[in-house]
mmCIF file of C-alpha atoms in Angstrom:
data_model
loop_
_atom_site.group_PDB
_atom_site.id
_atom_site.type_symbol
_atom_site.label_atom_id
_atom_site.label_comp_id
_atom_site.label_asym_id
_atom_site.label_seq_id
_atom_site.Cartn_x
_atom_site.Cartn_y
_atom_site.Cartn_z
ATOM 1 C CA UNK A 295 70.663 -0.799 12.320
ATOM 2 C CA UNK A 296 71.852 -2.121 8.997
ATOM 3 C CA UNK A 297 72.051 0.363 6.221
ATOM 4 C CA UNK A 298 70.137 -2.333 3.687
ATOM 5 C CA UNK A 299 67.920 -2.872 6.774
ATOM 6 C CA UNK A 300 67.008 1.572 6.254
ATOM 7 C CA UNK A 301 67.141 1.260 2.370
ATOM 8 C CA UNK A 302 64.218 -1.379 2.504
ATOM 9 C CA UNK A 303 62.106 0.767 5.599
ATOM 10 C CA UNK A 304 62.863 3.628 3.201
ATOM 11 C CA UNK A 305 61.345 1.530 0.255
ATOM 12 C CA UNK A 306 58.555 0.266 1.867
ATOM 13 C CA UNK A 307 57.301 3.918 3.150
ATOM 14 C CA UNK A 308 57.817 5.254 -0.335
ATOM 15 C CA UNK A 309 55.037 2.163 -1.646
ATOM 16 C CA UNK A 310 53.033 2.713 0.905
ATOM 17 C CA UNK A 311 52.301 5.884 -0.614
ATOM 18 C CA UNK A 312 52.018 4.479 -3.902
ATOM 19 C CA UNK A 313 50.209 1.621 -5.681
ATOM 20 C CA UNK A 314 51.444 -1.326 -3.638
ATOM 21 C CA UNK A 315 50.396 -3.868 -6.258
ATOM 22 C CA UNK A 316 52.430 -1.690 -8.632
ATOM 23 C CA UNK A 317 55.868 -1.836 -7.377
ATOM 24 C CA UNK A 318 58.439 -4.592 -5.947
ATOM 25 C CA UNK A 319 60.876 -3.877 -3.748
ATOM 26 C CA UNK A 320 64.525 -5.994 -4.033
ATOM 27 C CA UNK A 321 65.873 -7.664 -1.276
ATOM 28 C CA UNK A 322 68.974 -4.620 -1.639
ATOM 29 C CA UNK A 323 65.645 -2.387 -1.179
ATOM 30 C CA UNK A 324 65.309 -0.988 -4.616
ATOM 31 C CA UNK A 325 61.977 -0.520 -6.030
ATOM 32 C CA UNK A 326 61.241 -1.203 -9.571
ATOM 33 C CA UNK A 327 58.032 -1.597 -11.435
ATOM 34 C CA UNK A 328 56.362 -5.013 -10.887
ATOM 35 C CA UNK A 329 55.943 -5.703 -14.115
ATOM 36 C CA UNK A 330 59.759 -6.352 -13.967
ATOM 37 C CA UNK A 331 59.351 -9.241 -12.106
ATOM 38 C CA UNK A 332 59.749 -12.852 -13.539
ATOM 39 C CA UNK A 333 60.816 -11.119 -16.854
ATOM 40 C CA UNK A 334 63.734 -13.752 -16.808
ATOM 41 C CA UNK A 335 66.105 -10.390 -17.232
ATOM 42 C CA UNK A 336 68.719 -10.611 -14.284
ATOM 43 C CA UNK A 337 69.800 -6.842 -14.185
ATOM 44 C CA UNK A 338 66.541 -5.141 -12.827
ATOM 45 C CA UNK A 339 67.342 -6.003 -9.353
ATOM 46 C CA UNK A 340 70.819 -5.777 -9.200
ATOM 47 C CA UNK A 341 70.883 -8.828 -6.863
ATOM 48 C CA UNK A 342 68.324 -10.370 -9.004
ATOM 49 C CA UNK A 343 65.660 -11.042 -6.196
ATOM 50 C CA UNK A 344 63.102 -9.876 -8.957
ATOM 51 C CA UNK A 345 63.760 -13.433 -10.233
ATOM 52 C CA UNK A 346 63.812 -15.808 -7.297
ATOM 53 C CA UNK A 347 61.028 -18.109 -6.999
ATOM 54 C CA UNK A 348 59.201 -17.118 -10.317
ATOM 55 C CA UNK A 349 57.639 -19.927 -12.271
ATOM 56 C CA UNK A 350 54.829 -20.150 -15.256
ATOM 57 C CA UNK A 351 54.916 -17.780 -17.565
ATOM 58 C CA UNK A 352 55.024 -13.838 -17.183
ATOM 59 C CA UNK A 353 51.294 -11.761 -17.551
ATOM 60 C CA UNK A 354 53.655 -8.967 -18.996
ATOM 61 C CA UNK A 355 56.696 -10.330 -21.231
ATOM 62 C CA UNK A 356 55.798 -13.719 -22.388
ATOM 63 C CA UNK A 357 53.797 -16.208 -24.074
ATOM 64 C CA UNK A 358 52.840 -19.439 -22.895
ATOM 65 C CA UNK A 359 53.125 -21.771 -25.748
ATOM 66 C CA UNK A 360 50.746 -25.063 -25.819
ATOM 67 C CA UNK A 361 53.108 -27.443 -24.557
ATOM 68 C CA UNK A 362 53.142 -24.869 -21.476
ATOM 69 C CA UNK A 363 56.586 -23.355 -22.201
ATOM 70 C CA UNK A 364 57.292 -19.531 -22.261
ATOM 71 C CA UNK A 365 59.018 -17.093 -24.462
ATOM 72 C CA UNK A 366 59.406 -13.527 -24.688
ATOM 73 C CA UNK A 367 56.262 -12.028 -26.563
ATOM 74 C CA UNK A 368 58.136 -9.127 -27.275
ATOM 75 C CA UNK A 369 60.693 -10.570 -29.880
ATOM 76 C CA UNK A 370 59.862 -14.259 -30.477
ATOM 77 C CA UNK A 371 55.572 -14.152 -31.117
ATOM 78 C CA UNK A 372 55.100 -13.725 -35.230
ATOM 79 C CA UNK A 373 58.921 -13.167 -35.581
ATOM 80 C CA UNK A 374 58.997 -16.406 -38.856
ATOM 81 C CA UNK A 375 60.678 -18.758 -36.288
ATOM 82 C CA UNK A 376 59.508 -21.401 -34.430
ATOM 83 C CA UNK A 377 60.530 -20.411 -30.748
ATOM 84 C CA UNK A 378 58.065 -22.717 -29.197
ATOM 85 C CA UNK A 379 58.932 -26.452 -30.427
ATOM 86 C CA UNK A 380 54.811 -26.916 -31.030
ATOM 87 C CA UNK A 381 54.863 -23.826 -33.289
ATOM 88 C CA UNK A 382 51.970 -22.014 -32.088
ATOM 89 C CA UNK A 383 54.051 -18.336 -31.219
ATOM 90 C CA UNK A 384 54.047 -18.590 -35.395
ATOM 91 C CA UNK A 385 49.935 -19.326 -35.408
ATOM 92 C CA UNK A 386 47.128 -16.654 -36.320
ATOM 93 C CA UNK A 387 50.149 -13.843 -37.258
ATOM 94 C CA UNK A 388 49.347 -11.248 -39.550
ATOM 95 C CA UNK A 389 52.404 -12.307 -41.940
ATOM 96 C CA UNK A 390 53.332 -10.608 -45.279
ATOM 97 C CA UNK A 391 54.850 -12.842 -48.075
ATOM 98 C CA UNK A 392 57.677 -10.974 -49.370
ATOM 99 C CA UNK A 393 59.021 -11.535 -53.175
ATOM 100 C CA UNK A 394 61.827 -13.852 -52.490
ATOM 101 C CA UNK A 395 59.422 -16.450 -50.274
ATOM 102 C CA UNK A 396 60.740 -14.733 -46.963
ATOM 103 C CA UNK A 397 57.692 -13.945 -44.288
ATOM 104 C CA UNK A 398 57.793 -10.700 -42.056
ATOM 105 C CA UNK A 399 54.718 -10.114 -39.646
ATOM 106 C CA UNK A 400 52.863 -7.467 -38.535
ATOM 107 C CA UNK A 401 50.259 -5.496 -41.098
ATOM 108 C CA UNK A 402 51.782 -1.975 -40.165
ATOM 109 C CA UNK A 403 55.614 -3.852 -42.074
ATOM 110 C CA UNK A 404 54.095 -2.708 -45.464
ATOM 111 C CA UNK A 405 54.590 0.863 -46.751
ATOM 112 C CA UNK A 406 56.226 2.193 -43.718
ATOM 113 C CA UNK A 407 59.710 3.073 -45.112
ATOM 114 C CA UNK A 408 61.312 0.461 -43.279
ATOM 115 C CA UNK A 409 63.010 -2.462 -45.386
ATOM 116 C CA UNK A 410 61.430 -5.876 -43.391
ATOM 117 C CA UNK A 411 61.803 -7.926 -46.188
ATOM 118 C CA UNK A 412 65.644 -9.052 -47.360
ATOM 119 C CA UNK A 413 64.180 -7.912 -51.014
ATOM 120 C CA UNK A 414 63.062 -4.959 -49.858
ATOM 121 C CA UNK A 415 59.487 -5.951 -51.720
ATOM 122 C CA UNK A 416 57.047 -4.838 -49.067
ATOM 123 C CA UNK A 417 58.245 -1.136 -49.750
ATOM 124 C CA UNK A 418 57.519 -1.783 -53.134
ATOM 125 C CA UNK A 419 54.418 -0.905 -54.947
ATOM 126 C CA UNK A 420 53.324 1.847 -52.663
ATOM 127 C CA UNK A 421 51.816 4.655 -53.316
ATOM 128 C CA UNK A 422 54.847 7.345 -53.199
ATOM 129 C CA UNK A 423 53.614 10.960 -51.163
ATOM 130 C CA UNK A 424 53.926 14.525 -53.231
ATOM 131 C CA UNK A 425 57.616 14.753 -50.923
ATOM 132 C CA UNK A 426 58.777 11.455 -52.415
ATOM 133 C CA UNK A 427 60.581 10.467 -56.005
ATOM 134 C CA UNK A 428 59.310 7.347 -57.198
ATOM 135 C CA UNK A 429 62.005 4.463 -58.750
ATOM 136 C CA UNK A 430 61.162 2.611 -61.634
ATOM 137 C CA UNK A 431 61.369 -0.519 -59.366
ATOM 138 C CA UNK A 432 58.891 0.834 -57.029
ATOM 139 C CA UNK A 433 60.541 2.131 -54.028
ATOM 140 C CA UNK A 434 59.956 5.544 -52.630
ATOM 141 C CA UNK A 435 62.788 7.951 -51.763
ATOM 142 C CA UNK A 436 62.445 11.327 -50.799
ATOM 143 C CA UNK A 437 62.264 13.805 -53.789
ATOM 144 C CA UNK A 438 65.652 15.764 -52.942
ATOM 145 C CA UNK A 439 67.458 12.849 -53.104
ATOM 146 C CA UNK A 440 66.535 12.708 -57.214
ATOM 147 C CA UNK A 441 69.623 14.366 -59.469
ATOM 148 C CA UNK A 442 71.892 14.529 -56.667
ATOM 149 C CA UNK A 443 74.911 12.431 -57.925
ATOM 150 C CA UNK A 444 73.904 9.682 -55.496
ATOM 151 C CA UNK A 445 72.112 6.736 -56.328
ATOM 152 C CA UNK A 446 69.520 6.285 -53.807
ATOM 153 C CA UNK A 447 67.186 3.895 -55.891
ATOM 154 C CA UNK A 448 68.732 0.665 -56.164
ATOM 155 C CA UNK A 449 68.315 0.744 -60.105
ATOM 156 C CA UNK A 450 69.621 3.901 -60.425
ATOM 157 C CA UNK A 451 66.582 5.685 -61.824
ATOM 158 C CA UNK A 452 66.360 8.885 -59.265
ATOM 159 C CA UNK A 453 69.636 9.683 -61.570
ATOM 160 C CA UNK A 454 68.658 9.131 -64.694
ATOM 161 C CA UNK A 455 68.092 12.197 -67.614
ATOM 162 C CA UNK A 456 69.126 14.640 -65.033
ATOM 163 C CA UNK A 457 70.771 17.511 -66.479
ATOM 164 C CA UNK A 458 73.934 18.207 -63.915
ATOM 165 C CA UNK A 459 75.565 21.487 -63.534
ATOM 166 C CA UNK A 460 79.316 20.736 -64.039
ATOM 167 C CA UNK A 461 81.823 22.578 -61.318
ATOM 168 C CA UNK A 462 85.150 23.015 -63.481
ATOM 169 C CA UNK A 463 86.927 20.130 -61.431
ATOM 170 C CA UNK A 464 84.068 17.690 -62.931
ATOM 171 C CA UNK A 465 82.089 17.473 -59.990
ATOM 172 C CA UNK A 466 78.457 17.569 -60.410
ATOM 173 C CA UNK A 467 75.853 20.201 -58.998
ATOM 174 C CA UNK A 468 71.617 19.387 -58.547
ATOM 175 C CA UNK A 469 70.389 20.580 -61.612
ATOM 176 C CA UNK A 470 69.714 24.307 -62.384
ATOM 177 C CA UNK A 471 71.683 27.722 -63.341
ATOM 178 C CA UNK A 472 74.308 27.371 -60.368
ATOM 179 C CA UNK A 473 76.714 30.440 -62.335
ATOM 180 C CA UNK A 474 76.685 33.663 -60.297
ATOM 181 C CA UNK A 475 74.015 33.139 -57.664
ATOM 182 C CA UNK A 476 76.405 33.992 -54.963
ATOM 183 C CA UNK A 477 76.283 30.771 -53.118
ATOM 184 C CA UNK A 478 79.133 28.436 -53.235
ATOM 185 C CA UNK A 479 77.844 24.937 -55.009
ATOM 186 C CA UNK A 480 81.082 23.917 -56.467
ATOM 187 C CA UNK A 481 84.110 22.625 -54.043
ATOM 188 C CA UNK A 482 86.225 24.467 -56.684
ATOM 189 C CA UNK A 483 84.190 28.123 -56.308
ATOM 190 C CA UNK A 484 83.852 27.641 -59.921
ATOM 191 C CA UNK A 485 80.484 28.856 -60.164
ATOM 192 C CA UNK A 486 80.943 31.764 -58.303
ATOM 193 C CA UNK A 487 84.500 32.759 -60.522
ATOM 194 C CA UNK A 488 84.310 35.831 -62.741
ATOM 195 C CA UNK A 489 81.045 37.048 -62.054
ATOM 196 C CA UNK A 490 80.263 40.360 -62.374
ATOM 197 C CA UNK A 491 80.723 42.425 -59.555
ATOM 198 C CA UNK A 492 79.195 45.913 -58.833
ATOM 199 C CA UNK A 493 81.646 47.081 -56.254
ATOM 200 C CA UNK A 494 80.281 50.819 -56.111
ATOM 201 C CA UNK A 495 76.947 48.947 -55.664
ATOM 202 C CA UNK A 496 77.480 47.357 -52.368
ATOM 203 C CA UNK A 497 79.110 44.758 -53.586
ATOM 204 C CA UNK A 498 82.962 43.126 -53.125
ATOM 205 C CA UNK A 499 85.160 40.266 -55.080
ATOM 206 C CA UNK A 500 87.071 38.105 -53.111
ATOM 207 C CA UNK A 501 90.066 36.178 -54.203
ATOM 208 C CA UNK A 502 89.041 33.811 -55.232
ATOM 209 C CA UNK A 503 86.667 35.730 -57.913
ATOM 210 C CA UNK A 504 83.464 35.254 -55.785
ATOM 211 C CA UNK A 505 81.134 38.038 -55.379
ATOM 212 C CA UNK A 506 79.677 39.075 -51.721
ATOM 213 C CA UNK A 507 77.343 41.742 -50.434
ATOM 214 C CA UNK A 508 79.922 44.232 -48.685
ATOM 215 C CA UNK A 509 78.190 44.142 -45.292
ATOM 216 C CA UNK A 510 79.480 40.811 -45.099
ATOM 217 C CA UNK A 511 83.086 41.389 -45.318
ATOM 218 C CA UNK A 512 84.796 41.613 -41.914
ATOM 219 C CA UNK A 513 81.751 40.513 -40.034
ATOM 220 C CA UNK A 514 84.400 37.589 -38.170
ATOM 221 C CA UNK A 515 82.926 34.817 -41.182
ATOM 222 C CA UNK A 516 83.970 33.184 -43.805
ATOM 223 C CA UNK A 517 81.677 34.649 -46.317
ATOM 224 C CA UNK A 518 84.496 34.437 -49.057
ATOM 225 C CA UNK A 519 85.175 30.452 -48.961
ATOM 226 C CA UNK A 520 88.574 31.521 -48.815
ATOM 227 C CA UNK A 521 88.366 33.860 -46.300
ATOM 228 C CA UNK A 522 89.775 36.825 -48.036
ATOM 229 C CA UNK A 523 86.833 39.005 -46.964
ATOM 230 C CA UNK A 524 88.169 38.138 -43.021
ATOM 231 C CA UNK A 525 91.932 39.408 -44.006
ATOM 232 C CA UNK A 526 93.094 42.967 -43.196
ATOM 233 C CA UNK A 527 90.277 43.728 -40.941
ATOM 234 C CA UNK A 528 91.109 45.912 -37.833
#
């Protein structure tokens, strides 16, 4: 007895069990969903017996265009191009004109922070959520993006009139009073440098002139940002 011979006894037991009508079983006895079959994809049955002898159009992956041809519903119905020669994948689609003349289909394209348009106009104009920074060209971006040295808007406006805390090597910091809040913001430590310190008070200066809760020295991390509060330690 043939091993393929028990792979497909093997195969047929297991759909036996199963819903017959929803399975199909490869001539190498694999089993994979029916709906597989005739999907004009070679690789499902790895000897492609899901594809021998199909013809017409698939119930599950295509469309059967007017002049009786098929295509794959999936990516070619309401895509903007004509995949069947008569046109009619392209009829009674649920399109949305974007700004430069470009179509892009489907009613959920629109305000779903996905660019489908090349002009990124169906994003436009939408209503912007309490999370969310609104650009002055009407795109949405989410509010933590806005004064972060990064222009995230294409016109630039989530960094406009934003008042930058400076690190001493130029670099910019979100907004606020970053000086001696004991968290690094600045490559440069600068806004952790000369702080006071109450060092009878549970407190210890590293190094680098950065101030840290004592607990926190010798604890096996790099609380410092220089690691000074990791040196010595027995």
């Amino acid at each position: 007895m043939s091993y393929s011979f028990v792979l497909v006894i093997l195969a047929v037991s297991v759909v036996t069990h199963a819903n017959e009508k929803d399975y199909f079983i490869c001539d190498s006895g694999d089993i994979i969903p029916d709906y597989y079959r005739c999907d004009h994809i070679d690789g499902d049955c790895g000897d492609k017996s899901d594809e021998a002898g199909c013809s017409g159009c698939s119930d599950y992956w295509d469309f059967e265009c007017r002049d009786g041809t098929c295509i794959n519903a999936m990516f070619d119905l309401c895509d903007g191009y004509n995949d069947c020669a008569d046109g009619s994948d392209e009829d009674n689609c649920d399109a949305f004109k974007c700004e430069d003349g470009t179509t892009t289909y489907l009613g959920y394209d629109e305000c779903d922070r996905y660019f489908d348009c090349p002009d990124k106009s169906d994003e436009k104009h939408c209503e912007c959520k309490e999370n969310e920074f609104k650009c002055d060209d009407g795109l949405c971006v989410p509010r933590h993006y806005q004064c972060d040295d990064y222009e995230d808007c294409d016109d630039g406006s989530d960094e406009k009139d934003c008042d930058y805390y400076v690190c001493e090597n130029g670099d910019k910091e979100r907004p606020g009073d970053r000086k001696c809040d004991m968290v690094i913001d600045c490559k440069d430590f600068s806004d952790e440098k000369d702080c006071p310190c109450d060092e009878e008070g549970g407190f210890w200066r590293c190094s680098n002139g950065k101030c840290i809760h004592d607990y926190l020295k010798c604890n096996g991390y790099d609380s410092c940002g220089d690691n000074s509060d990791e040196w010595n330690c027995d």
